[in-house]
Coordinates of C-alpha atoms in Angstrom, one line a residue:
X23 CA 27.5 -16.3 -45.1
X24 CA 26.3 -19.8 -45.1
X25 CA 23.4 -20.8 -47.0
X26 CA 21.2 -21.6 -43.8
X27 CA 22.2 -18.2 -42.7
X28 CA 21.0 -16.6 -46.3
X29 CA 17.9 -18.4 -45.7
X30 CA 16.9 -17.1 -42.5
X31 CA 17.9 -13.7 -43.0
X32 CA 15.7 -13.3 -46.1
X33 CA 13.0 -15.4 -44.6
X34 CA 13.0 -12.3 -41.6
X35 CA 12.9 -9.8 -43.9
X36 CA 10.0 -11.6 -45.6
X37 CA 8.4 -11.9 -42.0
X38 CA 8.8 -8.3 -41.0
X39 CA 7.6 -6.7 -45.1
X40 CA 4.3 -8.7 -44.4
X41 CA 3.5 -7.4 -40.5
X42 CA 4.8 -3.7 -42.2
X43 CA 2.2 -3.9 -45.0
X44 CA -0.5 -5.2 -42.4
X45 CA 0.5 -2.3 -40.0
X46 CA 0.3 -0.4 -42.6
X47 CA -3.3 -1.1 -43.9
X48 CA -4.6 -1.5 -40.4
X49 CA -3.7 2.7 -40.4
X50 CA -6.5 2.4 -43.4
X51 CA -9.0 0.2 -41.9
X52 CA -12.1 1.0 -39.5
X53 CA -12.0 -0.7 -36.1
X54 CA -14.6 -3.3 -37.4
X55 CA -12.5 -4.3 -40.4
X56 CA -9.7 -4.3 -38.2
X57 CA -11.1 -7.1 -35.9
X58 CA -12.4 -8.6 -38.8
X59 CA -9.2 -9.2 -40.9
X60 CA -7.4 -10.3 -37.3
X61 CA -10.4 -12.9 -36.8
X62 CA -9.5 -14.1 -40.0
X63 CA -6.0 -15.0 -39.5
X64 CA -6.3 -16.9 -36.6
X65 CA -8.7 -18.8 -37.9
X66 CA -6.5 -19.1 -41.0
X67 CA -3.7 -20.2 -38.6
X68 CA -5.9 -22.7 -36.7
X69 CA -6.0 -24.6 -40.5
X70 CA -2.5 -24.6 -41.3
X71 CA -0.6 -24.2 -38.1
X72 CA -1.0 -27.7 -37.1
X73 CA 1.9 -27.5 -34.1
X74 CA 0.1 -25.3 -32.0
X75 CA -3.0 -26.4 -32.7
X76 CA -2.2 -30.0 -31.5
X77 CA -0.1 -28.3 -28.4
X78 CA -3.7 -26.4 -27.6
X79 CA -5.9 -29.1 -27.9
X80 CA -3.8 -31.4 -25.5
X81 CA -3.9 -28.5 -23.2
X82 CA -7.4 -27.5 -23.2
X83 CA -8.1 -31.8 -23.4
X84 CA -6.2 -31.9 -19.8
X85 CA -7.6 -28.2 -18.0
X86 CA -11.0 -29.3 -19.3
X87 CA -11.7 -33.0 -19.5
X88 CA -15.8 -32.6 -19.1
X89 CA -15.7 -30.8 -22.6
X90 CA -16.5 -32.5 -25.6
X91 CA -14.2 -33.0 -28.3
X92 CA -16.6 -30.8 -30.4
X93 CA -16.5 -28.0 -27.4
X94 CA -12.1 -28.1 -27.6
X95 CA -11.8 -27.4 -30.8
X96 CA -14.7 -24.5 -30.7
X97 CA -12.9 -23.1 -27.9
X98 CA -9.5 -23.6 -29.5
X99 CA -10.8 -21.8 -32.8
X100 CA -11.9 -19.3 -30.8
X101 CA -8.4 -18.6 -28.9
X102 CA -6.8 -18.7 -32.4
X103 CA -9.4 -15.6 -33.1
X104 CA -8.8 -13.8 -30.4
X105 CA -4.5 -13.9 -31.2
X106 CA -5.4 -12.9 -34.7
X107 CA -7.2 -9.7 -33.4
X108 CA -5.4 -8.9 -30.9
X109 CA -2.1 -8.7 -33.6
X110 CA -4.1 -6.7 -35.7
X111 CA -5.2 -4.3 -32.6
X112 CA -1.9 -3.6 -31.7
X113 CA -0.7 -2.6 -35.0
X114 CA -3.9 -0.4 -34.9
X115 CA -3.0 1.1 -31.9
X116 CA 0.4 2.1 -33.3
X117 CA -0.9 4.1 -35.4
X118 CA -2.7 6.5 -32.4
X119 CA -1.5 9.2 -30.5
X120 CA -1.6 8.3 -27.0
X121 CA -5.0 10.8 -26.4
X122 CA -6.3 8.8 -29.1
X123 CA -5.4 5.3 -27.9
X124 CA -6.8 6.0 -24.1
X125 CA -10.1 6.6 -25.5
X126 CA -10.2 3.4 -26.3
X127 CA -9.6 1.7 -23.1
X128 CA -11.4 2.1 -19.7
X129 CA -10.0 1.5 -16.1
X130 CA -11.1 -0.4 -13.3
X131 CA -9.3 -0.6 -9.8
X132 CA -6.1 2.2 -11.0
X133 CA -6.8 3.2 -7.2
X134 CA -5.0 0.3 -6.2
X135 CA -1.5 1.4 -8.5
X136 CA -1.8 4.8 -7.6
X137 CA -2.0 3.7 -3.3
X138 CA 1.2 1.3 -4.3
X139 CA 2.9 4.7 -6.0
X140 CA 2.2 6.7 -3.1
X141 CA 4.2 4.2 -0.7
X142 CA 7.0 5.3 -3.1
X143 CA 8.3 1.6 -3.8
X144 CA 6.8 1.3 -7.2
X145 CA 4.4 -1.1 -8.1
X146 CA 4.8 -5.1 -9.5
X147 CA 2.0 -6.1 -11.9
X148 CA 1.6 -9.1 -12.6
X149 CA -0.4 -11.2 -15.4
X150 CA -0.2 -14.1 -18.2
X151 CA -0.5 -14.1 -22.0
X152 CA -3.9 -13.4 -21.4
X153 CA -6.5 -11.0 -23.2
X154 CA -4.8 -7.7 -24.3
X155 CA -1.5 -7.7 -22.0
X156 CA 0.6 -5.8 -24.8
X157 CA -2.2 -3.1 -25.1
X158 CA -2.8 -2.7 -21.3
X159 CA 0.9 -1.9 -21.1
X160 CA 0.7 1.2 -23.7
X161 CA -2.6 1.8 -22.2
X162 CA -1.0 2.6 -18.2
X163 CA 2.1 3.7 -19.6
X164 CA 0.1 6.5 -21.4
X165 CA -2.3 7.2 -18.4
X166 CA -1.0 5.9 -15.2
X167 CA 3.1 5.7 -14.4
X168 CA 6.0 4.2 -16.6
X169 CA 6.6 0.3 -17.2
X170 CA 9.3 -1.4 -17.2
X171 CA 8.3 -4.3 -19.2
X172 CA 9.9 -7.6 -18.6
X173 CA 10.7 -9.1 -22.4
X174 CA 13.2 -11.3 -24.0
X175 CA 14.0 -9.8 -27.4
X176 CA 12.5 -12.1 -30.8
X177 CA 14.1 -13.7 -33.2
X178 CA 13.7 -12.0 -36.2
X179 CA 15.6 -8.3 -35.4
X180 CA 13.4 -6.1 -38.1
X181 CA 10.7 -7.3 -35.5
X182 CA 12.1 -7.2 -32.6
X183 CA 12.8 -3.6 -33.5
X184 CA 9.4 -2.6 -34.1
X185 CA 8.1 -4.0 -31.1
X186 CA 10.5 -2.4 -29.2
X187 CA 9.7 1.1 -30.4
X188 CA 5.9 0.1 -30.0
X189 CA 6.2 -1.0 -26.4
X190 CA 8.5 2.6 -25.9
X191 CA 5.7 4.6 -27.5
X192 CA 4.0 5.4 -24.0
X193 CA 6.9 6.2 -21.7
X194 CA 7.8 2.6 -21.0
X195 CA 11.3 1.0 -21.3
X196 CA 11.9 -2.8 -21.9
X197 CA 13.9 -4.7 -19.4
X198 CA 15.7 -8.0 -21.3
X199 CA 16.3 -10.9 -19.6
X200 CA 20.4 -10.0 -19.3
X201 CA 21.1 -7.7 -16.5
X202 CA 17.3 -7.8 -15.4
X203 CA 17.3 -7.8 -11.8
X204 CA 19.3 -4.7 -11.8
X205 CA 17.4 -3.0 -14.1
X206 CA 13.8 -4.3 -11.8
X207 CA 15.3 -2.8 -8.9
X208 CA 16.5 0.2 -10.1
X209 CA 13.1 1.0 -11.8
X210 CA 11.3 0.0 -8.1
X211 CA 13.6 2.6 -6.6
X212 CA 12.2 5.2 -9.2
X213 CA 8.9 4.3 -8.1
X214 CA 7.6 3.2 -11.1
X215 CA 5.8 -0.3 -12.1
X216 CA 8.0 -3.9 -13.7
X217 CA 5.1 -5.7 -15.6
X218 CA 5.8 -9.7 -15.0
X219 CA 4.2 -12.5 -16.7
X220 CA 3.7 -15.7 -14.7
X221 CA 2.4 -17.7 -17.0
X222 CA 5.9 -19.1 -18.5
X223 CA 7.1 -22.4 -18.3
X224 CA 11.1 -21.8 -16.5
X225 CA 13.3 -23.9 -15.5
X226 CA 14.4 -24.4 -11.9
X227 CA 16.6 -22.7 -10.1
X228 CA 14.3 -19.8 -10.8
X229 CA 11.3 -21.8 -10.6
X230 CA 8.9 -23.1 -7.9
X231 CA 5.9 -26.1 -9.2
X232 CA 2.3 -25.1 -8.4
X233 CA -0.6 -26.0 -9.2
X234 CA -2.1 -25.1 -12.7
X235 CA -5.3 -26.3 -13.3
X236 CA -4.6 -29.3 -11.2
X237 CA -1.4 -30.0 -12.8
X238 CA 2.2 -28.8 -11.8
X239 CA 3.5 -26.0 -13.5
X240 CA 6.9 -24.3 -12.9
X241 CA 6.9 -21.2 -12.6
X242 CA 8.9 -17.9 -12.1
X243 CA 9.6 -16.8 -8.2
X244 CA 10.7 -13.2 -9.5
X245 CA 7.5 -11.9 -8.0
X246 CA 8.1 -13.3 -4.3
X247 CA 11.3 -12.4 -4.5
X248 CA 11.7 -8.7 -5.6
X249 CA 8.2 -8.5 -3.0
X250 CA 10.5 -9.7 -0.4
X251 CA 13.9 -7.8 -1.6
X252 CA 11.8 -4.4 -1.9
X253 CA 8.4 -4.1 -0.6
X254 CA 6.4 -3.4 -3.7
X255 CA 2.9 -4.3 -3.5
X256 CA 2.3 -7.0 -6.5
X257 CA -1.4 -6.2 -8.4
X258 CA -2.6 -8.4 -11.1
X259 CA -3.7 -6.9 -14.0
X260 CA -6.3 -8.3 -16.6
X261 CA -7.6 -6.7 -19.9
X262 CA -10.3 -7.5 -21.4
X263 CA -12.4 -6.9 -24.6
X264 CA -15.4 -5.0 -24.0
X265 CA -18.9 -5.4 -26.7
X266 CA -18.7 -2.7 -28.2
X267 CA -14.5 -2.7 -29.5
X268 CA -13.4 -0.9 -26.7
X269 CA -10.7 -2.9 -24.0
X270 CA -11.3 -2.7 -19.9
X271 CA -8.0 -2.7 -18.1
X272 CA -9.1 -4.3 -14.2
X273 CA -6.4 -4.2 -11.8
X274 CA -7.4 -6.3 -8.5
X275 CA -6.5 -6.0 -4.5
X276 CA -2.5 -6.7 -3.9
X277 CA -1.9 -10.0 -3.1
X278 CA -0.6 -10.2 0.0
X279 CA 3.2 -10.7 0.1
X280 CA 5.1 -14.0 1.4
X281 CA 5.2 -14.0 5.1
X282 CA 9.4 -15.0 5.5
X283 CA 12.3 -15.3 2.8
X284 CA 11.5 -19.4 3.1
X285 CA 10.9 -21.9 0.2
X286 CA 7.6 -22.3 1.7
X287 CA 6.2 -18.9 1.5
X288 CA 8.0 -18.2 -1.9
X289 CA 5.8 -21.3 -2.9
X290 CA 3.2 -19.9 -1.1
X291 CA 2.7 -16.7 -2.8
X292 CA 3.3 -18.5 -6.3
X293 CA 0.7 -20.4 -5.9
X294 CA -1.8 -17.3 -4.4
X295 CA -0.6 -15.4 -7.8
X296 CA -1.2 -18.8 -10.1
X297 CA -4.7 -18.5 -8.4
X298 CA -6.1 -15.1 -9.3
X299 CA -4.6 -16.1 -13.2
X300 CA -6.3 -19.2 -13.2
X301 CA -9.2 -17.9 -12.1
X302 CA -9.7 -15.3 -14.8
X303 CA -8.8 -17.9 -17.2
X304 CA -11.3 -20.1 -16.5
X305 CA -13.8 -17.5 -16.7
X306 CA -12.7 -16.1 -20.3
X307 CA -10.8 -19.1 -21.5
X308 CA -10.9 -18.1 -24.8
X309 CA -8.6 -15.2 -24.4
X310 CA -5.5 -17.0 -23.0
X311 CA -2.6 -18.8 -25.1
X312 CA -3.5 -22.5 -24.7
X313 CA -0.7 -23.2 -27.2
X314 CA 2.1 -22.2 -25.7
X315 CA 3.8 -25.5 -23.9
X316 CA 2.8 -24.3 -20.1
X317 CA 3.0 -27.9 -19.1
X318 CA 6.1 -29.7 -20.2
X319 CA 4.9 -33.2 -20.5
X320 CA 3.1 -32.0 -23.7
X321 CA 5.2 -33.2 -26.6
X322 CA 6.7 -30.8 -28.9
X323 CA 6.8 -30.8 -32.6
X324 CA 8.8 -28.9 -35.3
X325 CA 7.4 -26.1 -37.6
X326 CA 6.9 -22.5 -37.5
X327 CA 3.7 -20.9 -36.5
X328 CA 1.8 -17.2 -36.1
X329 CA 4.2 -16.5 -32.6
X330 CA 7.3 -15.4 -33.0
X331 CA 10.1 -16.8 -31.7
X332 CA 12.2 -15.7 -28.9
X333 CA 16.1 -15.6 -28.8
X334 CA 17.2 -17.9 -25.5
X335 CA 19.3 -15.9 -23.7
X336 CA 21.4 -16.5 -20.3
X337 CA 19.6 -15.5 -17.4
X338 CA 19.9 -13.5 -14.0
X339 CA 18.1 -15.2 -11.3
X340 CA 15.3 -14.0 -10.0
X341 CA 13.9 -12.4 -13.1
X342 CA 11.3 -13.6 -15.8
X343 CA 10.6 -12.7 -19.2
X344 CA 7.4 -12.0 -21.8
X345 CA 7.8 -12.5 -25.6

């Protein structure tokens, strides 16, 4: 084993004996300490993670160029905050039985995945890295019908194991990236729900550009094309932190599928889905992950941050990913 390789593998034990301690005294913590000690981190992370910082800034800079430079960073701080307690949430939550985990969400608009169930030709959700995605998955898996939820696996394997077992906990199975369109279709045909994130930068041929907050993004077509290859109604799904510690998870009217197998309706319906995601984060921007590189002319820069890394894996077309 070369030294690099030495280096890495004790670095990702390192990683995953720190996130098993902090899952470990979130089990011990009240909910309050909880979101206290996750608030923490990000801000912690905002001072020393200096890559991502400097990604969100540029980001927030360009979707909101009225703000101040004073307002960016507030905003920016914020975001960092939010990631921090939304990590420690979800090691929270993997401490509950799933009785114990519904109580603390709520549902708004479930009518709307149990209509698409009753067709029989399961149900596409759609959302982005937005709010509490990872906990609304556990949330419907445990309450509503099995996910199959669209991932590619991480880096580090100690993590990518306990993720894995996390996002299983409910009754959902993750679908990687290898061999995904089978597996999407397969689970339609079961009649249960593929959670998609569209918020992704990917690379053409499996990419259409929309518009972004005014600025082309390219983005996945899997939606508008397993609409079109199987007639499952696509809902967006957003979850949200509610005042008093408790999450809301608000599913919204289907989005109407693309008219014709064309490049203009695939586009079409891209940009109608792009939409309802910008439009939610606009309203809460400080719950969606400004830096992550959605726009490709923002430079990159090296270092390691509070995200894990993902392993880049060869991909079927057609199909999409969440880390």
């Amino acid at each position: 084993m070369s030294l690099a390789s030495t280096f890495k593998s004790a670095r990702q034990r390192l990683e995953f004996e720190a996130v098993r301690v902090t899952r470990a005294l979130t089990g011990l913590l009240p909910w309050s300490g909880v979101r206290a000690l996750g608030t923490v981190l990000g801000l912690a992370f905002y001072a020393l993670d200096g890559r991502h910082r400097r990604i969100a800034l540029a980001n927030v800079a360009a979707a909101f160029p009225r703000k101040s430079e004073s307002e960016r960073r507030t905003l920016v701080r914020q975001v960092f905050s939010h990631f921090g307690r939304l990590l420690f949430e979800l090691l929270k939550f993997s401490h509950l039985t799933p009785d114990a985990a519904l109580s603390r969400v709520e549902f708004e608009g479930e009518e709307y995945v149990h209509e698409a169930h009753r067709q029989g030709r399961g149900a596409l959700l759609f959302t982005g890295h937005f709010g509490y995605w990872e906990i609304n998955a556990l949330a419907h898996g445990a309450a509503l019908y099995p996910l199959g939820v669209l991932a590619r696996p991480l880096d580090n394997p100690h993590l990518h194991q306990l993720l894995e077992d996390l996002r299983g906990s409910t009754g959902n199975h993750v679908i990687y990236r290898r061999g995904a369109l089978r597996r999407v279709l397969r689970a339609l045909t079961a009649n249960e729900g593929v959670a998609v994130l569209i918020d992704q930068h990917i690379q053409a041929p499996d990419a259409v550009l929309v518009n972004f907050f005014d600025r082309p993004a390219s983005t996945t077509i899997a939606l508008a094309v397993l609409a079109l290859r199987t007639g499952a109604p696509v809902i967006p799904v957003f979850t949200l932190p509610l005042p008093d510690g408790r999450i809301r998870c608000v599913y919204e009217h289907p989005v109407e599928p693309p008219a014709e197998d064309t490049p203009e309706a695939i586009r079409d319906f891209t940009q109608r889905c792009t939409d309802v995601l910008e439009m939610h984060v606009r309203r809460y921007p400080h719950l969606w992950l400004w830096m992550h590189r959605r726009w490709r002319d923002v430079p990159a820069s090296e270092g390691r941050g509070m995200f894990p890394e993902a392993v880049r894996e060869d991909s079927d077309s057609s199909a999409n990913e969440a880390p």
